[in-house]
Amino acid sequence: MFLYNELYIYNIRKDTWTKVEIPSPPPRRCAHQAVVVPQGGGQLWIFGGEFASPDGEQFYHYKDLWVLHLATRTWEQVRSPGGPSGRSGHRMVAWKRQLILFGGFHESTRDYIYYNDVYAFDLDTFTWSKLSPSGTGPTPRSGCQMSVTPQGSIVIYGGYSKQRVKKDVDKGTQHSDMFLLKSEEGREGRWVWTRINPSGTKPTPRSGFSVAMAPNSQTLLFGGVCDEEEEESLEGDFLNDLYFYDATKNRWFAGQLKGPKAEKRKRRRGTKAEPEGANEQECGEASAQAPREVVREVVTEDGTVVTIKQMLTAPGPSKQPPPDEDDSPEEAGGPLVEPRPRSNAMLAVKHGRLYLFGGMFEAGERQVTLSDFYCLDLHKMDQWTVLVEADPETQEWLEETDSEDSDAAEGAEGGEEDEEDEDSSEEDQEPQHPLVTPGEQFADYLPRTEQYWVRLARDDAGSEAKEKRVLKVAHAMAKAFFDDSA
C-alpha cells in the first residue's frame, strides 16, 4: 500500500488537474475525513486516518487535526485537548459553526475496536467536546453515511463493523439501519438519537460507499462493496449504482439514468429496452422498481476468477425484454457510459454536477486503485460523461510481497540479466490478444475471437473445469479486453 499527502485541485472550466505544493502538509495517510467550511475565507479541515508502510510492518492511527487555509494556501496543525482517540473510517460533517465527528475504528496487531462515540469541534473557540446524546443510537461502526438534513439534523446510515466469534475468526457486519442525531431545541449541547425507517427503494447492504449532497439537499450515495464472508473465503460484490435520500420525505429513491435520447434507441421493431443502468429516472412519488442482480466474472492477470455482482435498477414498465449481454451497443442505443463498480470513490457536487474520481477494486487479497474521472448532470440524469478514461496501464496491483518488489528492482537494474529480461518481457508483457478493429461492436468481435478466448480460459481454469464455466470466463475476458480497447 502506498500512501500520499499530495494536494490536487481540479479546474472545472479548464478541465485540468493541478498539483499544489504547500509547505509542511499533514503526514501521509488514508481513511481520514476532510470537511470544507466557509470560515476564514474557506478552510479544509482534516482529522485522523491511518498510515501503513508498504510491507505492512508499521501501522498507525492518527488523532491529529489540521486545517488548510484556502485563502492563504497554508497548512496549520490545530492542537486541542479532549478530542477523539486515534482512528480511521470515521465520519465528519460541518454543522452550523462546528465539526461533528462519529464512529470509526482502531486496529493493532493484537486487537481492534469500533466506535460509536460523537464529538464536536467548535470552529470559533477551537475546542473539542464529547457529546452524550440520549436515546438509542447506532452500534459501533466505521464507513457509514453521515450527512446534514435541511432541517439541521444529522443522518447516520449503514457502515461496517466486525467482531471476534472465536480465536482468529472474525465476522463482519454490513449495517443497513438508519438514525437521526438531533440537537434539542433550546438546550445547548443536548442531543438525542432517533432510529428512523425510510420508505422507498433502499440501498442494498454495503460498505465503502461514497456520499455527497445533491443540489436539492438530498443525500446522494454511490457504489460500494458487499462482502460475502465464508470460513476460508471473502467474495466482494462491487457496485456502481446511485441512490438518493430525501430527508424531507424520509424516503430513498433509486438514481435511474434516462440514457441516450429515445430516437437514437429505435431499432428493428420499435424502441428496444435501454441498456443496464440507463432506465428512466424515478421522480417524486413514482413507484420504485426492485433492483436486479447482474453477475459478471473477470479474470485477473494471475488467473484468479473474480465474481462481480451489480445491483441495477430494474427496467421501467416496458414489456419488451432487456437486451442480451451480447447485443451491440448500437442496437442497444449507443455505448453505455458508466463508472465501473468500485468502493471508496471520491465524490463532489458543483453547479449541479456530480464529479466522481478513482476508488478501488479488489481481487482476492489484491487491490487495484483507479484514476478515472466522471461527471453526471444531476438535473438531466441522462448519462455519465468521461473526463478521464480508465487507463489499464496505470491500474497497478498493490500489496505485492517484498520479494516480488525486490526481484523486479533487480531485474530492472541488473546488467547481466538485461538480455534475458528483454526476451522474456516480450513474452510476459501483453499477450497478443485479437485486436478490436475500428468501429467494431462487441457483438461482432466476440464471434470472431471466441475460440481464442475459450482456449485462454481453459488454460487458466484447468482441464477439470466445466465447459459452461470456461465459456463464461472466456466471454468475461473478451468483454474486459474489448472495453479496455474501446
CSV table of C-alpha atoms in Angstrom, one decimal:
chain,number,residue,atom,x,y,z
A,1,MET,CA,0.0,0.0,0.0
A,2,PHE,CA,1.4,3.4,-1.0
A,3,LEU,CA,0.1,6.5,0.9
A,4,TYR,CA,0.3,10.1,-0.2
A,5,ASN,CA,-0.1,13.6,1.3
A,6,GLU,CA,-0.3,15.3,-2.0
A,7,LEU,CA,-2.9,18.0,-2.8
A,8,TYR,CA,-4.5,18.4,-6.2
A,9,ILE,CA,-7.0,21.0,-7.5
A,10,TYR,CA,-9.4,20.3,-10.4
A,11,ASN,CA,-10.4,23.4,-12.5
A,12,ILE,CA,-13.8,22.7,-13.9
A,13,ARG,CA,-13.8,25.3,-16.6
A,14,LYS,CA,-10.3,24.4,-17.9
A,15,ASP,CA,-10.8,20.6,-17.3
A,16,THR,CA,-7.3,20.4,-15.8
A,17,TRP,CA,-5.7,18.9,-12.6
A,18,THR,CA,-3.0,20.9,-10.8
A,19,LYS,CA,-0.7,19.7,-8.1
A,20,VAL,CA,-0.4,22.3,-5.4
A,21,GLU,CA,2.8,22.4,-3.4
A,22,ILE,CA,2.2,23.8,0.1
A,23,PRO,CA,4.9,23.5,2.8
A,24,SER,CA,4.5,21.4,6.0
A,25,PRO,CA,1.5,19.3,5.0
A,26,PRO,CA,0.0,16.6,7.2
A,27,PRO,CA,1.8,13.3,7.2
A,28,ARG,CA,0.8,10.7,4.6
A,29,ARG,CA,-2.4,8.9,5.4
A,30,CYS,CA,-5.7,7.3,4.2
A,31,ALA,CA,-9.2,6.7,5.6
A,32,HIS,CA,-9.2,10.2,7.2
A,33,GLN,CA,-12.0,12.7,6.9
A,34,ALA,CA,-11.9,16.1,5.2
A,35,VAL,CA,-14.6,18.9,5.5
A,36,VAL,CA,-14.8,22.3,3.8
A,37,VAL,CA,-16.2,25.3,5.7
A,38,PRO,CA,-16.6,28.9,4.7
A,39,GLN,CA,-15.0,30.4,7.7
A,40,GLY,CA,-11.8,32.5,7.3
A,41,GLY,CA,-12.2,32.8,3.5
A,42,GLY,CA,-12.6,29.0,3.2
A,43,GLN,CA,-11.0,26.2,5.2
A,44,LEU,CA,-10.4,22.5,4.7
A,45,TRP,CA,-10.4,20.5,8.0
A,46,ILE,CA,-8.8,17.1,8.3
A,47,PHE,CA,-8.9,14.7,11.2
A,48,GLY,CA,-7.4,11.3,11.8
A,49,GLY,CA,-6.8,8.5,9.3
A,50,GLU,CA,-4.1,5.8,9.2
A,51,PHE,CA,-0.6,5.1,8.0
A,52,ALA,CA,0.7,1.7,6.9
A,53,SER,CA,4.1,1.0,5.4
A,54,PRO,CA,4.3,-0.9,2.1
A,55,ASP,CA,5.4,-4.1,3.9
A,56,GLY,CA,2.6,-3.8,6.5
A,57,GLU,CA,5.1,-3.8,9.4
A,58,GLN,CA,4.3,-0.3,10.5
A,59,PHE,CA,0.7,0.7,11.2
A,60,TYR,CA,-0.5,3.8,12.9
A,61,HIS,CA,-3.8,5.6,13.6
A,62,TYR,CA,-3.7,9.4,13.7
A,63,LYS,CA,-5.7,11.7,16.0
A,64,ASP,CA,-4.3,15.0,14.8
A,65,LEU,CA,-6.4,17.9,13.5
A,66,TRP,CA,-5.3,20.0,10.5
A,67,VAL,CA,-6.7,23.0,8.7
A,68,LEU,CA,-5.8,24.2,5.2
A,69,HIS,CA,-6.4,27.9,4.9
A,70,LEU,CA,-7.6,28.2,1.3
A,71,ALA,CA,-7.2,32.0,1.1
A,72,THR,CA,-3.5,31.9,2.0
A,73,ARG,CA,-2.8,28.3,1.0
A,74,THR,CA,-1.1,27.4,4.3
A,75,TRP,CA,-1.4,24.3,6.5
A,76,GLU,CA,-1.8,24.6,10.2
A,77,GLN,CA,-2.0,21.9,12.8
A,78,VAL,CA,-4.6,22.7,15.5
A,79,ARG,CA,-3.7,21.3,18.9
A,80,SER,CA,-6.7,21.0,21.1
A,81,PRO,CA,-7.1,18.6,24.1
A,82,GLY,CA,-10.1,16.3,24.7
A,83,GLY,CA,-10.6,15.2,21.1
A,84,PRO,CA,-11.3,11.8,19.7
A,85,SER,CA,-8.8,9.0,20.0
A,86,GLY,CA,-6.8,7.9,17.0
A,87,ARG,CA,-9.0,6.2,14.4
A,88,SER,CA,-9.8,5.5,10.8
A,89,GLY,CA,-13.0,5.1,8.9
A,90,HIS,CA,-14.8,7.7,11.0
A,91,ARG,CA,-17.2,10.3,9.5
A,92,MET,CA,-17.2,14.1,10.0
A,93,VAL,CA,-19.6,16.9,8.8
A,94,ALA,CA,-19.9,20.6,9.2
A,95,TRP,CA,-22.9,21.6,11.3
A,96,LYS,CA,-23.5,25.3,11.9
A,97,ARG,CA,-20.2,26.5,13.3
A,98,GLN,CA,-19.0,23.1,14.5
A,99,LEU,CA,-17.5,19.9,13.1
A,100,ILE,CA,-19.4,16.8,14.3
A,101,LEU,CA,-17.5,13.5,14.2
A,102,PHE,CA,-18.9,10.0,14.6
A,103,GLY,CA,-17.6,6.4,14.8
A,104,GLY,CA,-14.6,4.8,13.2
A,105,PHE,CA,-12.2,2.0,14.3
A,106,HIS,CA,-8.8,1.5,15.7
A,107,GLU,CA,-6.8,-1.7,14.9
A,108,SER,CA,-3.5,-3.0,16.2
A,109,THR,CA,-1.6,-6.3,15.8
A,110,ARG,CA,-3.3,-7.5,19.0
A,111,ASP,CA,-6.9,-6.3,18.7
A,112,TYR,CA,-9.3,-3.9,17.2
A,113,ILE,CA,-12.2,-1.7,18.4
A,114,TYR,CA,-15.1,0.0,16.6
A,115,TYR,CA,-16.6,3.3,17.9
A,116,ASN,CA,-20.0,4.9,18.1
A,117,ASP,CA,-19.0,8.0,20.1
A,118,VAL,CA,-19.8,11.5,19.0
A,119,TYR,CA,-17.5,14.6,19.2
A,120,ALA,CA,-18.0,18.3,18.4
A,121,PHE,CA,-15.2,20.7,17.4
A,122,ASP,CA,-16.1,24.4,17.8
A,123,LEU,CA,-14.8,26.4,14.9
A,124,ASP,CA,-14.8,29.7,16.9
A,125,THR,CA,-13.1,28.5,20.1
A,126,PHE,CA,-11.1,25.7,18.6
A,127,THR,CA,-12.1,23.3,21.3
A,128,TRP,CA,-13.3,19.7,21.4
A,129,SER,CA,-16.3,18.4,23.4
A,130,LYS,CA,-17.6,14.9,23.7
A,131,LEU,CA,-21.4,14.7,23.2
A,132,SER,CA,-23.6,12.3,25.1
A,133,PRO,CA,-26.9,12.0,23.1
A,134,SER,CA,-29.9,10.5,24.8
A,135,GLY,CA,-31.8,7.7,23.2
A,136,THR,CA,-30.6,4.5,21.5
A,137,GLY,CA,-28.0,5.3,18.8
A,138,PRO,CA,-26.1,3.3,16.2
A,139,THR,CA,-23.9,0.4,17.3
A,140,PRO,CA,-20.1,0.9,16.8
A,141,ARG,CA,-19.2,1.1,13.1
A,142,SER,CA,-17.0,2.7,10.5
A,143,GLY,CA,-17.5,3.8,6.9
A,144,CYS,CA,-21.1,4.9,7.4
A,145,GLN,CA,-23.1,7.7,5.7
A,146,MET,CA,-23.1,10.9,7.7
A,147,SER,CA,-24.9,13.9,6.3
A,148,VAL,CA,-26.8,17.0,7.4
A,149,THR,CA,-30.5,17.4,6.6
A,150,PRO,CA,-32.2,20.6,5.5
A,151,GLN,CA,-33.9,20.6,8.9
A,152,GLY,CA,-30.5,20.7,10.7
A,153,SER,CA,-30.4,17.1,11.9
A,154,ILE,CA,-27.6,14.6,11.1
A,155,VAL,CA,-28.3,11.3,9.4
A,156,ILE,CA,-26.3,8.1,10.0
A,157,TYR,CA,-26.8,5.2,7.6
A,158,GLY,CA,-25.1,1.8,7.3
A,159,GLY,CA,-21.5,1.2,7.9
A,160,TYR,CA,-19.3,-1.8,8.7
A,161,SER,CA,-18.0,-3.5,11.8
A,162,LYS,CA,-16.6,-6.8,12.8
A,163,GLN,CA,-16.4,-8.9,15.9
A,164,ARG,CA,-14.5,-12.0,17.0
A,165,VAL,CA,-16.6,-15.1,17.1
A,166,LYS,CA,-13.7,-17.4,18.0
A,167,LYS,CA,-9.9,-17.4,18.1
A,168,ASP,CA,-8.5,-16.0,14.8
A,169,VAL,CA,-12.0,-15.9,13.3
A,170,ASP,CA,-13.8,-12.6,12.8
A,171,LYS,CA,-17.3,-12.0,11.5
A,172,GLY,CA,-18.1,-8.8,9.5
A,173,THR,CA,-21.4,-7.0,9.6
A,174,GLN,CA,-22.6,-4.6,7.0
A,175,HIS,CA,-25.2,-2.4,8.7
A,176,SER,CA,-28.3,-1.1,6.9
A,177,ASP,CA,-30.0,0.7,9.8
A,178,MET,CA,-30.6,4.4,9.9
A,179,PHE,CA,-30.5,7.0,12.7
A,180,LEU,CA,-31.2,10.7,13.2
A,181,LEU,CA,-29.0,12.8,15.5
A,182,LYS,CA,-30.8,15.9,16.5
A,183,SER,CA,-29.9,18.9,18.7
A,184,GLU,CA,-32.5,19.6,21.3
A,185,GLU,CA,-34.0,23.0,20.8
A,186,GLY,CA,-33.3,25.5,23.4
A,187,ARG,CA,-30.9,23.1,25.2
A,188,GLU,CA,-27.4,23.9,24.0
A,189,GLY,CA,-25.1,20.9,23.9
A,190,ARG,CA,-28.0,18.4,24.4
A,191,TRP,CA,-28.5,15.9,21.6
A,192,VAL,CA,-30.9,12.9,21.0
A,193,TRP,CA,-30.7,9.8,18.9
A,194,THR,CA,-33.8,8.5,17.0
A,195,ARG,CA,-34.0,5.4,14.8
A,196,ILE,CA,-35.8,6.0,11.5
A,197,ASN,CA,-37.2,3.6,8.9
A,198,PRO,CA,-37.4,5.4,5.5
A,199,SER,CA,-39.7,4.3,2.7
A,200,GLY,CA,-38.9,3.8,-0.9
A,201,THR,CA,-36.1,1.9,-2.7
A,202,LYS,CA,-33.4,1.4,0.0
A,203,PRO,CA,-29.8,0.7,-1.0
A,204,THR,CA,-28.8,-2.9,-0.7
A,205,PRO,CA,-26.4,-3.7,2.3
A,206,ARG,CA,-22.9,-2.5,1.5
A,207,SER,CA,-19.8,-0.7,2.8
A,208,GLY,CA,-17.2,1.6,1.2
A,209,PHE,CA,-19.9,3.6,-0.5
A,210,SER,CA,-19.4,7.3,-1.2
A,211,VAL,CA,-21.7,10.2,-0.2
A,212,ALA,CA,-22.3,13.7,-1.5
A,213,MET,CA,-25.1,16.3,-1.2
A,214,ALA,CA,-27.3,16.8,-4.3
A,215,PRO,CA,-28.5,20.3,-5.3
A,216,ASN,CA,-32.0,19.7,-3.8
A,217,SER,CA,-30.5,19.0,-0.4
A,218,GLN,CA,-30.9,15.2,-0.9
A,219,THR,CA,-28.1,12.9,0.1
A,220,LEU,CA,-26.5,11.0,-2.8
A,221,LEU,CA,-25.0,7.6,-2.3
A,222,PHE,CA,-22.8,5.8,-4.9
A,223,GLY,CA,-21.3,2.3,-5.2
A,224,GLY,CA,-19.6,0.4,-2.5
A,225,VAL,CA,-19.0,-3.3,-1.9
A,226,CYS,CA,-20.9,-6.1,-0.3
A,227,ASP,CA,-18.6,-8.7,1.2
A,228,GLU,CA,-19.9,-12.2,1.4
A,229,GLU,CA,-17.7,-13.9,4.0
A,230,GLU,CA,-17.3,-17.7,4.5
A,231,GLU,CA,-14.9,-19.7,6.6
A,232,GLU,CA,-12.0,-19.5,4.2
A,233,SER,CA,-13.0,-17.0,1.5
A,234,LEU,CA,-14.2,-13.5,1.1
A,235,GLU,CA,-16.0,-12.5,-2.1
A,236,GLY,CA,-16.6,-8.8,-2.8
A,237,ASP,CA,-19.6,-7.7,-4.8
A,238,PHE,CA,-18.7,-4.3,-6.1
A,239,LEU,CA,-21.4,-1.8,-7.1
A,240,ASN,CA,-21.8,1.3,-9.2
A,241,ASP,CA,-25.4,2.3,-8.6
A,242,LEU,CA,-26.9,5.6,-7.3
A,243,TYR,CA,-29.4,6.3,-4.6
A,244,PHE,CA,-30.9,9.5,-3.2
A,245,TYR,CA,-32.2,10.0,0.3
A,246,ASP,CA,-34.8,12.8,0.7
A,247,ALA,CA,-34.9,13.7,4.4
A,248,THR,CA,-38.0,15.9,3.9
A,249,LYS,CA,-40.0,12.8,2.8
A,250,ASN,CA,-37.8,10.3,4.7
A,251,ARG,CA,-37.6,8.3,1.5
A,252,TRP,CA,-35.0,6.6,-0.6
A,253,PHE,CA,-35.0,6.8,-4.4
A,254,ALA,CA,-33.0,4.8,-6.9
A,255,GLY,CA,-31.0,7.1,-9.2
A,256,GLN,CA,-32.2,6.0,-12.6
A,257,LEU,CA,-30.5,7.4,-15.7
A,258,LYS,CA,-32.5,8.4,-18.7
A,259,GLY,CA,-29.8,7.3,-21.1
A,260,PRO,CA,-29.5,8.4,-24.8
A,261,LYS,CA,-32.4,10.2,-26.4
A,262,ALA,CA,-35.3,7.9,-27.5
A,263,GLU,CA,-34.9,8.5,-31.2
A,264,LYS,CA,-31.4,7.0,-31.0
A,265,ARG,CA,-32.7,3.8,-29.4
A,266,LYS,CA,-35.3,3.0,-32.2
A,267,ARG,CA,-34.1,-0.2,-33.8
A,268,ARG,CA,-35.9,-3.0,-35.7
A,269,ARG,CA,-39.3,-3.5,-34.0
A,270,GLY,CA,-39.6,-0.1,-32.3
A,271,THR,CA,-37.7,1.0,-29.3
A,272,LYS,CA,-35.5,-1.6,-27.5
A,273,ALA,CA,-35.2,-1.6,-23.8
A,274,GLU,CA,-32.4,0.5,-22.5
A,275,PRO,CA,-29.0,-1.0,-21.5
A,276,GLU,CA,-28.3,-1.8,-17.9
A,277,GLY,CA,-28.4,1.2,-15.6
A,278,ALA,CA,-29.9,3.5,-18.2
A,279,ASN,CA,-33.6,3.4,-17.1
A,280,GLU,CA,-36.0,6.2,-16.7
A,281,GLN,CA,-35.3,8.4,-13.6
A,282,GLU,CA,-37.5,7.9,-10.7
A,283,CYS,CA,-39.1,11.2,-9.7
A,284,GLY,CA,-41.3,12.3,-6.8
A,285,GLU,CA,-43.6,9.6,-5.6
A,286,ALA,CA,-43.2,7.3,-8.7
A,287,SER,CA,-43.3,3.7,-7.8
A,288,ALA,CA,-39.9,2.2,-7.4
A,289,GLN,CA,-38.8,-0.9,-9.2
A,290,ALA,CA,-36.9,-3.6,-7.3
A,291,PRO,CA,-33.2,-3.7,-8.1
A,292,ARG,CA,-32.0,-6.7,-10.1
A,293,GLU,CA,-28.7,-8.5,-9.8
A,294,VAL,CA,-26.2,-8.8,-12.7
A,295,VAL,CA,-23.3,-11.2,-12.3
A,296,ARG,CA,-20.1,-10.9,-14.2
A,297,GLU,CA,-16.8,-12.8,-13.8
A,298,VAL,CA,-13.5,-11.1,-14.5
A,299,VAL,CA,-10.2,-13.0,-14.8
A,300,THR,CA,-7.2,-11.3,-13.2
A,301,GLU,CA,-3.7,-11.4,-14.6
A,302,ASP,CA,-2.8,-14.4,-12.4
A,303,GLY,CA,-5.8,-16.4,-13.5
A,304,THR,CA,-8.0,-15.7,-10.5
A,305,VAL,CA,-11.6,-15.6,-11.4
A,306,VAL,CA,-13.4,-12.7,-9.5
A,307,THR,CA,-17.2,-12.6,-9.4
A,308,ILE,CA,-18.7,-9.1,-9.6
A,309,LYS,CA,-22.3,-8.7,-8.7
A,310,GLN,CA,-24.0,-5.4,-9.6
A,311,MET,CA,-27.4,-4.4,-8.2
A,312,LEU,CA,-29.0,-2.4,-11.0
A,313,THR,CA,-32.4,-0.8,-11.0
A,314,ALA,CA,-34.9,-2.9,-12.9
A,315,PRO,CA,-36.2,-1.7,-16.3
A,316,GLY,CA,-39.3,0.5,-16.4
A,317,PRO,CA,-42.8,-0.6,-17.3
A,318,SER,CA,-41.9,-1.5,-20.8
A,319,LYS,CA,-43.0,-5.0,-21.7
A,320,GLN,CA,-40.0,-5.6,-24.0
A,321,PRO,CA,-37.3,-7.8,-22.6
A,322,PRO,CA,-33.9,-6.2,-21.6
A,323,PRO,CA,-31.2,-6.5,-24.3
A,324,ASP,CA,-28.9,-9.6,-24.2
A,325,GLU,CA,-25.4,-9.0,-22.9
A,326,ASP,CA,-24.2,-9.7,-26.5
A,327,ASP,CA,-26.4,-7.1,-28.1
A,328,SER,CA,-24.3,-4.5,-29.9
A,329,PRO,CA,-24.1,-1.0,-28.3
A,330,GLU,CA,-25.5,0.4,-31.5
A,331,GLU,CA,-28.6,-1.7,-31.2
A,332,ALA,CA,-29.0,-1.0,-27.5
A,333,GLY,CA,-29.0,2.7,-28.1
A,334,GLY,CA,-25.3,3.5,-28.1
A,335,PRO,CA,-22.4,2.5,-25.8
A,336,LEU,CA,-23.4,2.7,-22.2
A,337,VAL,CA,-21.2,5.1,-20.3
A,338,GLU,CA,-20.9,4.4,-16.6
A,339,PRO,CA,-18.2,4.1,-14.0
A,340,ARG,CA,-17.1,0.5,-13.4
A,341,PRO,CA,-18.1,-0.9,-10.0
A,342,ARG,CA,-15.9,0.3,-7.1
A,343,SER,CA,-15.7,1.3,-3.5
A,344,ASN,CA,-14.2,4.3,-1.8
A,345,ALA,CA,-14.6,6.7,-4.8
A,346,MET,CA,-14.3,10.4,-4.2
A,347,LEU,CA,-17.5,12.5,-4.9
A,348,ALA,CA,-18.1,16.2,-5.2
A,349,VAL,CA,-21.1,18.2,-6.4
A,350,LYS,CA,-20.6,21.6,-8.1
A,351,HIS,CA,-23.1,23.6,-10.2
A,352,GLY,CA,-25.5,20.7,-10.2
A,353,ARG,CA,-22.9,18.2,-11.5
A,354,LEU,CA,-21.6,15.2,-9.7
A,355,TYR,CA,-17.9,14.5,-10.1
A,356,LEU,CA,-16.6,11.0,-9.4
A,357,PHE,CA,-12.9,10.2,-9.2
A,358,GLY,CA,-11.0,7.0,-8.6
A,359,GLY,CA,-11.8,4.4,-6.0
A,360,MET,CA,-10.6,0.8,-5.6
A,361,PHE,CA,-11.4,-2.7,-6.7
A,362,GLU,CA,-10.4,-5.9,-5.0
A,363,ALA,CA,-9.5,-9.3,-6.5
A,364,GLY,CA,-8.9,-11.7,-3.7
A,365,GLU,CA,-6.3,-10.2,-1.4
A,366,ARG,CA,-5.1,-7.8,-4.1
A,367,GLN,CA,-6.3,-4.2,-4.7
A,368,VAL,CA,-6.5,-2.2,-7.8
A,369,THR,CA,-6.7,1.6,-7.5
A,370,LEU,CA,-8.5,3.6,-10.2
A,371,SER,CA,-7.7,7.0,-11.6
A,372,ASP,CA,-10.6,7.6,-14.0
A,373,PHE,CA,-12.8,10.6,-13.7
A,374,TYR,CA,-16.5,11.0,-14.5
A,375,CYS,CA,-19.2,13.7,-14.4
A,376,LEU,CA,-23.0,13.4,-14.2
A,377,ASP,CA,-25.5,16.2,-14.6
A,378,LEU,CA,-27.9,15.7,-11.7
A,379,HIS,CA,-30.6,17.8,-13.3
A,380,LYS,CA,-30.7,15.9,-16.5
A,381,MET,CA,-29.7,12.5,-15.1
A,382,ASP,CA,-29.1,11.3,-18.7
A,383,GLN,CA,-25.7,9.6,-18.7
A,384,TRP,CA,-22.2,9.8,-17.3
A,385,THR,CA,-19.6,11.9,-19.1
A,386,VAL,CA,-16.0,10.5,-19.1
A,387,LEU,CA,-13.5,13.3,-18.2
A,388,VAL,CA,-10.5,10.9,-17.8
A,389,GLU,CA,-10.8,7.4,-19.2
A,390,ALA,CA,-9.6,4.4,-17.2
A,391,ASP,CA,-6.1,3.5,-18.3
A,392,PRO,CA,-5.3,-0.2,-17.8
A,393,GLU,CA,-1.6,0.7,-17.8
A,394,THR,CA,-1.9,2.9,-14.7
A,395,GLN,CA,-4.0,0.4,-12.7
A,396,GLU,CA,-1.4,-1.2,-10.6
A,397,TRP,CA,-1.8,-4.2,-8.3
A,398,LEU,CA,-0.9,-3.2,-4.8
A,399,GLU,CA,0.2,-5.1,-1.7
A,400,GLU,CA,2.7,-7.2,-3.5
A,401,THR,CA,5.4,-9.0,-1.4
A,402,ASP,CA,8.7,-7.6,-0.7
A,403,SER,CA,10.4,-10.4,-2.7
A,404,GLU,CA,8.4,-9.5,-5.8
A,405,ASP,CA,9.3,-5.9,-5.4
A,406,SER,CA,13.0,-6.6,-4.9
A,407,ASP,CA,13.1,-9.1,-7.8
A,408,ALA,CA,11.5,-6.5,-10.1
A,409,ALA,CA,14.0,-3.9,-9.0
A,410,GLU,CA,17.0,-6.2,-9.5
A,411,GLY,CA,15.7,-7.2,-12.9
A,412,ALA,CA,15.4,-3.6,-13.9
A,413,GLU,CA,18.8,-2.7,-12.7
A,414,GLY,CA,20.9,-5.9,-13.1
A,415,GLY,CA,23.1,-5.6,-16.2
A,416,GLU,CA,23.8,-9.3,-16.5
A,417,GLU,CA,20.1,-10.1,-16.9
A,418,ASP,CA,19.2,-7.3,-19.4
A,419,GLU,CA,19.2,-9.6,-22.5
A,420,GLU,CA,17.2,-12.3,-20.8
A,421,ASP,CA,14.7,-9.9,-19.3
A,422,GLU,CA,14.3,-8.2,-22.7
A,423,ASP,CA,13.4,-11.5,-24.3
A,424,SER,CA,11.1,-12.7,-21.5
A,425,SER,CA,9.4,-9.3,-21.3
A,426,GLU,CA,8.2,-9.6,-24.8
A,427,GLU,CA,6.5,-12.8,-23.9
A,428,ASP,CA,5.3,-11.9,-20.4
A,429,GLN,CA,4.0,-8.4,-21.3
A,430,GLU,CA,0.7,-8.1,-23.0
A,431,PRO,CA,-0.3,-11.3,-24.8
A,432,GLN,CA,-1.2,-10.7,-28.5
A,433,HIS,CA,-4.9,-10.8,-28.0
A,434,PRO,CA,-7.1,-10.4,-31.1
A,435,LEU,CA,-7.3,-6.7,-31.7
A,436,VAL,CA,-10.5,-4.7,-31.9
A,437,THR,CA,-10.9,-3.2,-35.4
A,438,PRO,CA,-12.0,0.4,-35.6
A,439,GLY,CA,-15.8,0.8,-35.2
A,440,GLU,CA,-16.3,-2.9,-34.4
A,441,GLN,CA,-19.0,-3.8,-31.9
A,442,PHE,CA,-18.7,-6.4,-29.2
A,443,ALA,CA,-21.5,-8.5,-30.9
A,444,ASP,CA,-19.2,-8.8,-33.9
A,445,TYR,CA,-15.9,-9.1,-32.0
A,446,LEU,CA,-17.0,-12.0,-29.8
A,447,PRO,CA,-18.0,-14.5,-32.5
A,448,ARG,CA,-14.8,-13.6,-34.4
A,449,THR,CA,-12.5,-14.2,-31.5
A,450,GLU,CA,-14.4,-16.6,-29.3
A,451,GLN,CA,-12.3,-19.7,-29.8
A,452,TYR,CA,-9.1,-17.8,-28.8
A,453,TRP,CA,-10.7,-16.7,-25.5
A,454,VAL,CA,-12.0,-20.1,-24.9
A,455,ARG,CA,-8.6,-21.6,-25.2
A,456,LEU,CA,-7.1,-19.0,-22.9
A,457,ALA,CA,-9.8,-19.5,-20.3
A,458,ARG,CA,-9.4,-23.3,-20.5
A,459,ASP,CA,-5.6,-22.9,-19.9
A,460,ASP,CA,-6.3,-20.7,-16.9
A,461,ALA,CA,-9.1,-22.8,-15.4
A,462,GLY,CA,-7.5,-26.2,-15.9
A,463,SER,CA,-8.7,-29.4,-17.5
A,464,GLU,CA,-11.2,-30.2,-14.8
A,465,ALA,CA,-13.2,-27.0,-15.2
A,466,LYS,CA,-16.7,-27.4,-16.6
A,467,GLU,CA,-17.2,-26.3,-20.2
A,468,LYS,CA,-20.1,-24.0,-19.2
A,469,ARG,CA,-17.8,-22.1,-16.7
A,470,VAL,CA,-14.9,-22.0,-19.2
A,471,LEU,CA,-17.2,-20.4,-21.8
A,472,LYS,CA,-18.5,-17.9,-19.2
A,473,VAL,CA,-15.0,-16.9,-18.2
A,474,ALA,CA,-13.9,-16.7,-21.8
A,475,HIS,CA,-16.8,-14.2,-22.6
A,476,ALA,CA,-15.9,-12.1,-19.5
A,477,MET,CA,-12.2,-12.0,-20.6
A,478,ALA,CA,-13.2,-10.9,-24.1
A,479,LYS,CA,-15.6,-8.3,-22.8
A,480,ALA,CA,-12.9,-6.8,-20.4
A,481,PHE,CA,-10.4,-6.7,-23.2
A,482,PHE,CA,-12.9,-5.1,-25.6
A,483,ASP,CA,-13.9,-2.5,-23.1
A,484,ASP,CA,-10.3,-1.5,-22.4
A,485,SER,CA,-9.6,-1.3,-26.1
A,486,ALA,CA,-12.7,0.8,-26.9
